[in-house]
Amino acid sequence: MSGTATVIVFVPGTTASELYDGTTNVWPNVMNSDDTIAQKLEYAYDVLNVGNLSVGNVVSSYSLSSTEQVPCYGSLLTYLTTASNFQSGTAFTTFTYNTAVQTNSTPVPVSNLLFYMVPYDWRQDNMASANWLSGAIAYLDAAYKAQDQAYNLYLVGHSMGGLVCRGMLESGIVSSSTSWWSNLQSLTTLATPHLGAPLALSAILGTLADAMPLPWYAKLFVNWFLQEAVNSKGFPSTYELLPPDLTSPNQQLFVQGTGDNATKQYDIYDTSETVFQAVLALKGLKTGVLAEAKTFFGNLNYTAKPPKPYYCFAGIDLATCADSGSDYAFTFNGIDTITAQTTQNSGDSVVPETSASFATNAANVAVTTFSGYNHGYMGGSDMTDHPNAIITMLALAGVKVVSTTEAVAQAAVESPVQEVFA
């Protein structure tokens, strides 16, 4: 192989990595309704309590039953491994860095086009995952350099995966002296909540499933399971999806009063709001875990130029739990009720547009929006009808596709990095 290879390192979003207890898949199997209650509770116990679960592959789809699948990255992987999708006529080689690879020292295929996936234990602190990612890239780098093969590295994070990438790049885990630093060309974030996703508060408070089209008993199980999982001090990652405790202009107050307090805004980090804090605590929020989230965001940089070019992709024009004008993501009645609100046309149904677009004063950042793309589409869950975010990402890596006119046009207009917020 001659020339310079193209390597895309892909970091999935939260819950999109398989977790195993020995040889037993406990996530996402806990979501499968075909299993017995005893099996589901056993899987749930492992996810909630076992700290050393093994990491498997990225999730292709979530099996809710033998007849119902929720797509995840299966469509993306099929697309990338189909040679006819690319003008070169060459498909990507795919490889997953996981616990088995690390344990067995499985060799990385040194390919001209490599899609290198780095799933992780999505329950843990994102800084732990950032260290895992650093090790995975070092493992990749060693394989290419052992064969004296030049390569360009493109880092891509979907959803929370983008925060993991930033944790690695901005906290001091890696630097310009790192062996692969000169290979790294850019970071592309797909629907990453740089300024948080207010919807994470619903999971913390045990109300996320309330609006889901599920039987009442299924809602109870999902709300209980999610709330128990995200409120464990040992597994703080969901708290690290909340809007961070930042100063203006990036501060994100997302809870508004009602009635006589309709003009009041509540800050989940402000301990002087005693009634509000007491209600949050009563409904499940753990201040100790919230403190860990503050520590994580303290490692990220919102005021200076990123160390490499950042491309931030945002899904827009879908109803999302977000702040928009005078409407806030949540309301608090001042007594005992905190309620999620859905703002029309403000994001990708999970992450607000403003959050996926990074900070308001960041240089070396370019933002591209995709109208009508939900959170899954942004990560490639439907490459048949919603391929544009992935195709644009591939174009940044110099990979040309055979695609629809619309998708090719979207990729063609992508501009070089601009200091759009300088």
C-alpha positions as semicolon CSV with decimal commas, in nm:
position;residue;x (nm);y (nm);z (nm)
1;M;0,000;0,000;0,000
2;S;0,138;0,340;-0,098
3;G;0,034;0,698;-0,038
4;T;-0,141;0,829;0,271
5;A;-0,417;0,624;0,427
6;T;-0,742;0,769;0,561
7;V;-0,844;0,660;0,910
8;I;-1,170;0,768;1,070
9;V;-1,187;0,707;1,444
10;F;-1,554;0,688;1,544
11;V;-1,670;0,732;1,903
12;P;-2,039;0,640;1,956
13;G;-2,295;0,810;2,175
14;T;-2,420;0,716;2,519
15;T;-2,578;0,367;2,551
16;A;-2,453;0,279;2,199
17;S;-2,176;0,042;2,315
18;E;-2,245;-0,319;2,412
19;L;-2,162;-0,420;2,769
20;Y;-2,093;-0,778;2,880
21;D;-2,071;-0,960;3,210
22;G;-1,835;-1,236;3,104
23;T;-1,992;-1,378;2,789
24;T;-2,343;-1,249;2,869
25;N;-2,464;-0,938;2,691
26;V;-2,635;-0,727;2,958
27;W;-2,664;-0,413;2,748
28;P;-2,863;-0,361;2,535
29;N;-3,025;-0,699;2,617
30;V;-3,192;-0,548;2,922
31;M;-3,424;-0,364;2,680
32;N;-3,555;-0,681;2,513
33;S;-3,913;-0,745;2,624
34;D;-3,898;-1,107;2,501
35;D;-3,677;-1,195;2,798
36;T;-3,835;-1,302;3,124
37;I;-3,870;-1,055;3,409
38;A;-3,605;-1,251;3,599
39;Q;-3,363;-1,220;3,309
40;K;-3,433;-0,849;3,267
41;L;-3,376;-0,785;3,638
42;E;-3,052;-0,985;3,628
43;Y;-2,925;-0,780;3,333
44;A;-3,042;-0,460;3,503
45;Y;-2,858;-0,554;3,823
46;D;-2,533;-0,597;3,629
47;V;-2,569;-0,267;3,445
48;L;-2,653;-0,086;3,769
49;N;-2,395;-0,244;3,998
50;V;-2,108;-0,424;3,823
51;G;-1,821;-0,184;3,771
52;N;-1,597;-0,396;3,548
53;L;-1,825;-0,492;3,261
54;S;-1,648;-0,567;2,933
55;V;-1,697;-0,346;2,629
56;G;-1,818;-0,519;2,312
57;N;-1,910;-0,367;1,977
58;V;-2,102;-0,055;1,886
59;V;-2,477;-0,118;1,894
60;S;-2,621;-0,192;1,549
61;S;-2,980;-0,181;1,675
62;Y;-3,171;-0,204;2,001
63;S;-3,389;-0,514;2,013
64;L;-3,705;-0,426;2,202
65;S;-3,858;-0,759;2,100
66;S;-3,823;-1,023;1,829
67;T;-4,031;-0,804;1,599
68;E;-3,931;-0,451;1,702
69;Q;-3,587;-0,301;1,643
70;V;-3,473;0,056;1,705
71;P;-3,193;0,134;1,458
72;C;-2,857;0,253;1,579
73;Y;-2,535;0,219;1,373
74;G;-2,624;-0,083;1,160
75;S;-2,721;0,126;0,859
76;L;-2,397;0,326;0,883
77;L;-2,181;0,012;0,892
78;T;-2,363;-0,142;0,597
79;Y;-2,311;0,178;0,399
80;L;-1,939;0,205;0,476
81;T;-1,867;-0,156;0,386
82;T;-2,045;-0,144;0,048
83;A;-1,788;-0,062;-0,222
84;S;-2,046;0,063;-0,473
85;N;-2,124;0,359;-0,245
86;F;-1,781;0,512;-0,312
87;Q;-1,639;0,674;-0,624
88;S;-1,312;0,490;-0,568
89;G;-1,494;0,156;-0,574
90;T;-1,326;0,069;-0,244
91;A;-1,518;0,015;0,080
92;F;-1,393;0,087;0,430
93;T;-1,229;-0,180;0,635
94;T;-1,389;-0,173;0,980
95;F;-1,228;-0,255;1,312
96;T;-1,349;-0,225;1,670
97;Y;-1,121;-0,154;1,963
98;N;-1,283;-0,318;2,264
99;T;-1,199;-0,518;2,576
100;A;-1,128;-0,837;2,380
101;V;-0,892;-0,657;2,141
102;Q;-0,708;-0,497;2,431
103;T;-0,683;-0,826;2,620
104;N;-0,578;-1,039;2,325
105;S;-0,362;-0,781;2,144
106;T;-0,562;-0,837;1,826
107;P;-0,378;-0,670;1,536
108;V;-0,527;-0,366;1,364
109;P;-0,569;-0,409;0,987
110;V;-0,349;-0,148;0,819
111;S;-0,585;-0,040;0,544
112;N;-0,600;0,250;0,302
113;L;-0,955;0,324;0,424
114;L;-1,017;0,230;0,786
115;F;-1,324;0,299;0,998
116;Y;-1,193;0,244;1,351
117;M;-1,468;0,224;1,613
118;V;-1,402;0,289;1,980
119;P;-1,700;0,182;2,194
120;Y;-1,663;0,241;2,569
121;D;-1,835;0,189;2,902
122;W;-2,085;0,472;2,863
123;R;-2,182;0,460;3,232
124;Q;-1,848;0,587;3,359
125;D;-1,707;0,937;3,386
126;N;-1,635;1,079;3,041
127;M;-1,276;1,148;3,141
128;A;-1,226;0,775;3,200
129;S;-1,367;0,715;2,852
130;A;-1,136;0,987;2,716
131;N;-0,836;0,799;2,857
132;W;-0,970;0,476;2,701
133;L;-0,999;0,658;2,366
134;S;-0,641;0,783;2,394
135;G;-0,520;0,426;2,446
136;A;-0,724;0,307;2,149
137;I;-0,569;0,565;1,916
138;A;-0,219;0,485;2,044
139;Y;-0,290;0,120;1,963
140;L;-0,396;0,219;1,610
141;D;-0,097;0,448;1,564
142;A;0,148;0,176;1,662
143;A;0,004;-0,059;1,398
144;Y;0,040;0,193;1,115
145;K;0,386;0,305;1,218
146;A;0,504;-0,054;1,253
147;Q;0,442;-0,085;0,877
148;D;0,578;0,263;0,808
149;Q;0,241;0,360;0,665
150;A;0,151;0,729;0,655
151;Y;-0,206;0,814;0,748
152;N;-0,438;1,104;0,815
153;L;-0,656;1,069;1,123
154;Y;-1,008;1,213;1,140
155;L;-1,175;1,200;1,480
156;V;-1,556;1,175;1,478
157;G;-1,784;1,168;1,783
158;H;-2,159;1,113;1,779
159;S;-2,360;1,266;2,065
160;M;-2,178;1,208;2,397
161;G;-1,891;1,059;2,197
162;G;-1,803;1,413;2,093
163;L;-1,764;1,512;2,458
164;V;-1,538;1,211;2,512
165;C;-1,325;1,330;2,219
166;R;-1,307;1,681;2,357
167;G;-1,217;1,548;2,701
168;M;-0,918;1,374;2,545
169;L;-0,809;1,672;2,334
170;E;-0,865;1,955;2,582
171;S;-0,783;1,817;2,928
172;G;-0,414;1,740;2,882
173;I;-0,451;1,365;2,821
174;V;-0,287;1,422;2,483
175;S;-0,082;1,711;2,349
176;S;0,132;1,818;2,055
177;S;0,401;1,577;2,175
178;T;0,167;1,275;2,145
179;S;0,292;1,035;1,877
180;W;-0,018;1,067;1,655
181;W;-0,087;1,439;1,707
182;S;0,050;1,541;1,367
183;N;-0,170;1,276;1,201
184;L;-0,488;1,424;1,349
185;Q;-0,658;1,653;1,100
186;S;-0,980;1,753;1,277
187;L;-1,263;1,663;1,511
188;T;-1,616;1,634;1,373
189;T;-1,897;1,621;1,628
190;L;-2,235;1,484;1,521
191;A;-2,520;1,615;1,740
192;T;-2,292;1,654;2,041
193;P;-2,440;1,846;2,338
194;H;-2,150;2,087;2,386
195;L;-2,375;2,304;2,601
196;G;-2,572;2,012;2,739
197;A;-2,904;1,845;2,665
198;P;-3,177;1,948;2,911
199;L;-3,358;1,620;2,836
200;A;-3,095;1,446;3,052
201;L;-3,274;1,591;3,356
202;S;-3,580;1,378;3,272
203;A;-3,371;1,061;3,300
204;I;-3,227;1,181;3,631
205;L;-3,573;1,258;3,770
206;G;-3,721;0,930;3,644
207;T;-3,968;1,078;3,396
208;L;-3,802;1,018;3,058
209;A;-4,039;0,735;2,957
210;D;-4,356;0,926;3,044
211;A;-4,402;1,049;2,687
212;M;-4,297;0,722;2,523
213;P;-4,563;0,507;2,349
214;L;-4,527;0,223;2,601
215;P;-4,769;0,034;2,828
216;W;-4,782;0,174;3,181
217;Y;-4,586;-0,115;3,327
218;A;-4,311;-0,072;3,066
219;K;-4,291;0,300;3,146
220;L;-4,247;0,216;3,513
221;F;-3,964;-0,026;3,439
222;V;-3,784;0,210;3,197
223;N;-3,814;0,509;3,430
224;W;-3,695;0,305;3,729
225;F;-3,405;0,148;3,541
226;L;-3,282;0,470;3,382
227;Q;-3,312;0,667;3,703
228;E;-3,121;0,405;3,901
229;A;-2,853;0,383;3,633
230;V;-2,789;0,753;3,588
231;N;-2,798;0,846;3,957
232;S;-2,523;0,608;4,062
233;K;-2,219;0,799;4,186
234;G;-1,996;0,546;4,015
235;F;-2,154;0,612;3,676
236;P;-2,186;0,991;3,631
237;S;-2,190;1,024;3,251
238;T;-2,557;1,126;3,217
239;Y;-2,498;1,415;3,456
240;E;-2,223;1,519;3,217
241;L;-2,493;1,564;2,953
242;L;-2,671;1,832;3,157
243;P;-2,615;2,194;3,056
244;P;-2,285;2,278;3,225
245;D;-2,224;2,535;3,497
246;L;-2,071;2,803;3,275
247;T;-2,048;3,180;3,291
248;S;-2,208;3,419;3,041
249;P;-2,243;3,406;2,742
250;N;-2,246;3,025;2,755
251;Q;-2,451;2,985;3,073
252;Q;-2,758;2,770;3,017
253;L;-3,036;2,827;3,270
254;F;-3,311;2,596;3,148
255;V;-3,574;2,587;3,427
256;Q;-3,835;2,860;3,453
257;G;-4,090;2,937;3,723
258;T;-4,466;2,940;3,671
259;G;-4,749;3,157;3,797
260;D;-4,623;3,440;4,017
261;N;-4,266;3,318;3,954
262;A;-4,300;3,307;3,575
263;T;-4,009;3,546;3,527
264;K;-3,777;3,355;3,759
265;Q;-3,504;3,127;3,626
266;Y;-3,368;2,840;3,834
267;D;-3,009;2,717;3,832
268;I;-2,960;2,347;3,912
269;Y;-2,610;2,430;4,041
270;D;-2,720;2,709;4,278
271;T;-2,741;2,563;4,630
272;S;-2,899;2,883;4,764
273;E;-3,225;2,790;4,588
274;T;-3,324;2,573;4,883
275;V;-3,680;2,481;4,781
276;F;-3,581;2,402;4,422
277;Q;-3,280;2,200;4,538
278;A;-3,493;2,009;4,789
279;V;-3,740;1,910;4,517
280;L;-3,458;1,802;4,287
281;A;-3,311;1,589;4,566
282;L;-3,650;1,440;4,651
283;K;-3,698;1,340;4,288
284;G;-3,358;1,173;4,263
285;L;-3,089;1,425;4,171
286;K;-2,761;1,353;4,352
287;T;-2,556;1,662;4,432
288;G;-2,238;1,454;4,461
289;V;-2,274;1,328;4,105
290;L;-2,360;1,679;3,988
291;A;-2,029;1,795;4,135
292;E;-1,848;1,536;3,924
293;A;-2,020;1,674;3,615
294;K;-1,892;2,022;3,702
295;T;-1,542;1,877;3,727
296;F;-1,571;1,719;3,383
297;F;-1,688;2,038;3,214
298;G;-1,414;2,225;3,398
299;N;-1,167;2,021;3,190
300;L;-1,318;2,149;2,866
301;N;-1,233;2,476;2,700
302;Y;-1,509;2,714;2,596
303;T;-1,311;3,036;2,566
304;A;-0,999;2,964;2,359
305;K;-0,933;2,830;2,013
306;P;-0,961;2,447;2,000
307;P;-0,631;2,261;1,951
308;K;-0,744;2,126;1,612
309;P;-1,019;2,235;1,369
310;Y;-1,365;2,145;1,499
311;Y;-1,659;2,077;1,269
312;C;-1,989;2,077;1,457
313;F;-2,290;1,920;1,287
314;A;-2,636;1,999;1,424
315;G;-2,978;1,857;1,344
316;I;-3,241;2,130;1,336
317;D;-3,612;2,205;1,290
318;L;-3,746;1,925;1,513
319;A;-3,936;1,956;1,840
320;T;-3,680;1,935;2,121
321;C;-3,667;1,983;2,496
322;A;-3,478;2,311;2,479
323;D;-3,481;2,681;2,554
324;S;-3,618;2,896;2,275
325;G;-3,689;3,263;2,321
326;S;-3,916;3,299;2,626
327;D;-3,980;2,923;2,648
328;Y;-3,763;2,711;2,875
329;A;-3,685;2,340;2,869
330;F;-3,842;2,280;3,213
331;T;-4,083;2,459;3,442
332;F;-4,095;2,453;3,821
333;N;-4,417;2,542;4,000
334;G;-4,230;2,661;4,308
335;I;-4,363;2,379;4,526
336;D;-4,317;2,021;4,409
337;T;-4,342;1,977;4,030
338;I;-4,072;2,000;3,763
339;T;-4,207;1,947;3,411
340;A;-4,027;1,901;3,078
341;Q;-4,138;2,125;2,791
342;T;-4,098;2,062;2,418
343;T;-4,000;2,361;2,207
344;Q;-4,089;2,343;1,840
345;N;-3,816;2,346;1,574
346;S;-3,523;2,390;1,812
347;G;-3,297;2,087;1,758
348;D;-3,273;1,720;1,663
349;S;-3,538;1,598;1,912
350;V;-3,270;1,535;2,179
351;V;-2,995;1,799;2,153
352;P;-3,081;2,168;2,101
353;E;-2,934;2,334;1,793
354;T;-2,752;2,591;2,005
355;S;-2,583;2,316;2,205
356;A;-2,472;2,108;1,905
357;S;-2,330;2,427;1,753
358;F;-2,066;2,462;2,028
359;A;-1,997;2,780;2,223
360;T;-2,088;3,130;2,116
361;N;-1,733;3,268;2,130
362;A;-1,523;2,981;1,993
363;A;-1,278;3,028;1,709
364;N;-1,154;2,757;1,471
365;V;-1,504;2,605;1,469
366;A;-1,733;2,557;1,168
367;V;-2,101;2,470;1,209
368;T;-2,317;2,282;0,956
369;T;-2,689;2,224;1,010
370;F;-2,915;1,949;0,875
371;S;-3,284;2,029;0,862
372;G;-3,520;1,753;0,971
373;Y;-3,240;1,525;1,092
374;N;-3,314;1,365;1,427
375;H;-3,051;1,256;1,677
376;G;-3,016;0,908;1,529
377;Y;-3,001;1,028;1,168
378;M;-2,708;1,253;1,262
379;G;-2,514;0,939;1,355
380;G;-2,608;0,744;1,042
381;S;-2,904;0,540;1,165
382;D;-3,081;0,580;0,829
383;M;-2,831;0,602;0,545
384;T;-3,103;0,531;0,288
385;D;-3,312;0,843;0,338
386;H;-3,097;1,061;0,567
387;P;-2,732;1,022;0,463
388;N;-2,622;1,385;0,444
389;A;-2,453;1,428;0,783
390;I;-2,235;1,122;0,729
391;I;-2,162;1,205;0,365
392;T;-2,053;1,554;0,465
393;M;-1,830;1,407;0,736
394;L;-1,674;1,173;0,477
395;A;-1,617;1,466;0,241
396;L;-1,413;1,640;0,510
397;A;-1,191;1,331;0,510
398;G;-1,158;1,345;0,132
399;V;-1,379;1,040;0,074
400;K;-1,609;1,086;-0,224
401;V;-1,934;0,893;-0,245
402;V;-2,178;0,786;-0,512
403;S;-2,498;0,934;-0,375
404;T;-2,813;1,130;-0,434
405;T;-2,795;1,476;-0,588
406;E;-2,909;1,630;-0,261
407;A;-2,639;1,460;-0,056
408;V;-2,362;1,540;-0,303
409;A;-2,472;1,904;-0,309
410;Q;-2,468;1,918;0,072
411;A;-2,111;1,783;0,079
412;A;-1,998;2,018;-0,197
413;V;-2,098;2,336;-0,013
414;E;-1,912;2,242;0,304
415;S;-1,655;2,519;0,349
416;P;-1,312;2,507;0,509
417;V;-1,293;2,583;0,880
418;Q;-1,392;2,941;0,949
419;E;-1,354;3,143;1,264
420;V;-1,728;3,186;1,260
421;F;-1,752;3,298;1,622
422;A;-1,425;3,486;1,651
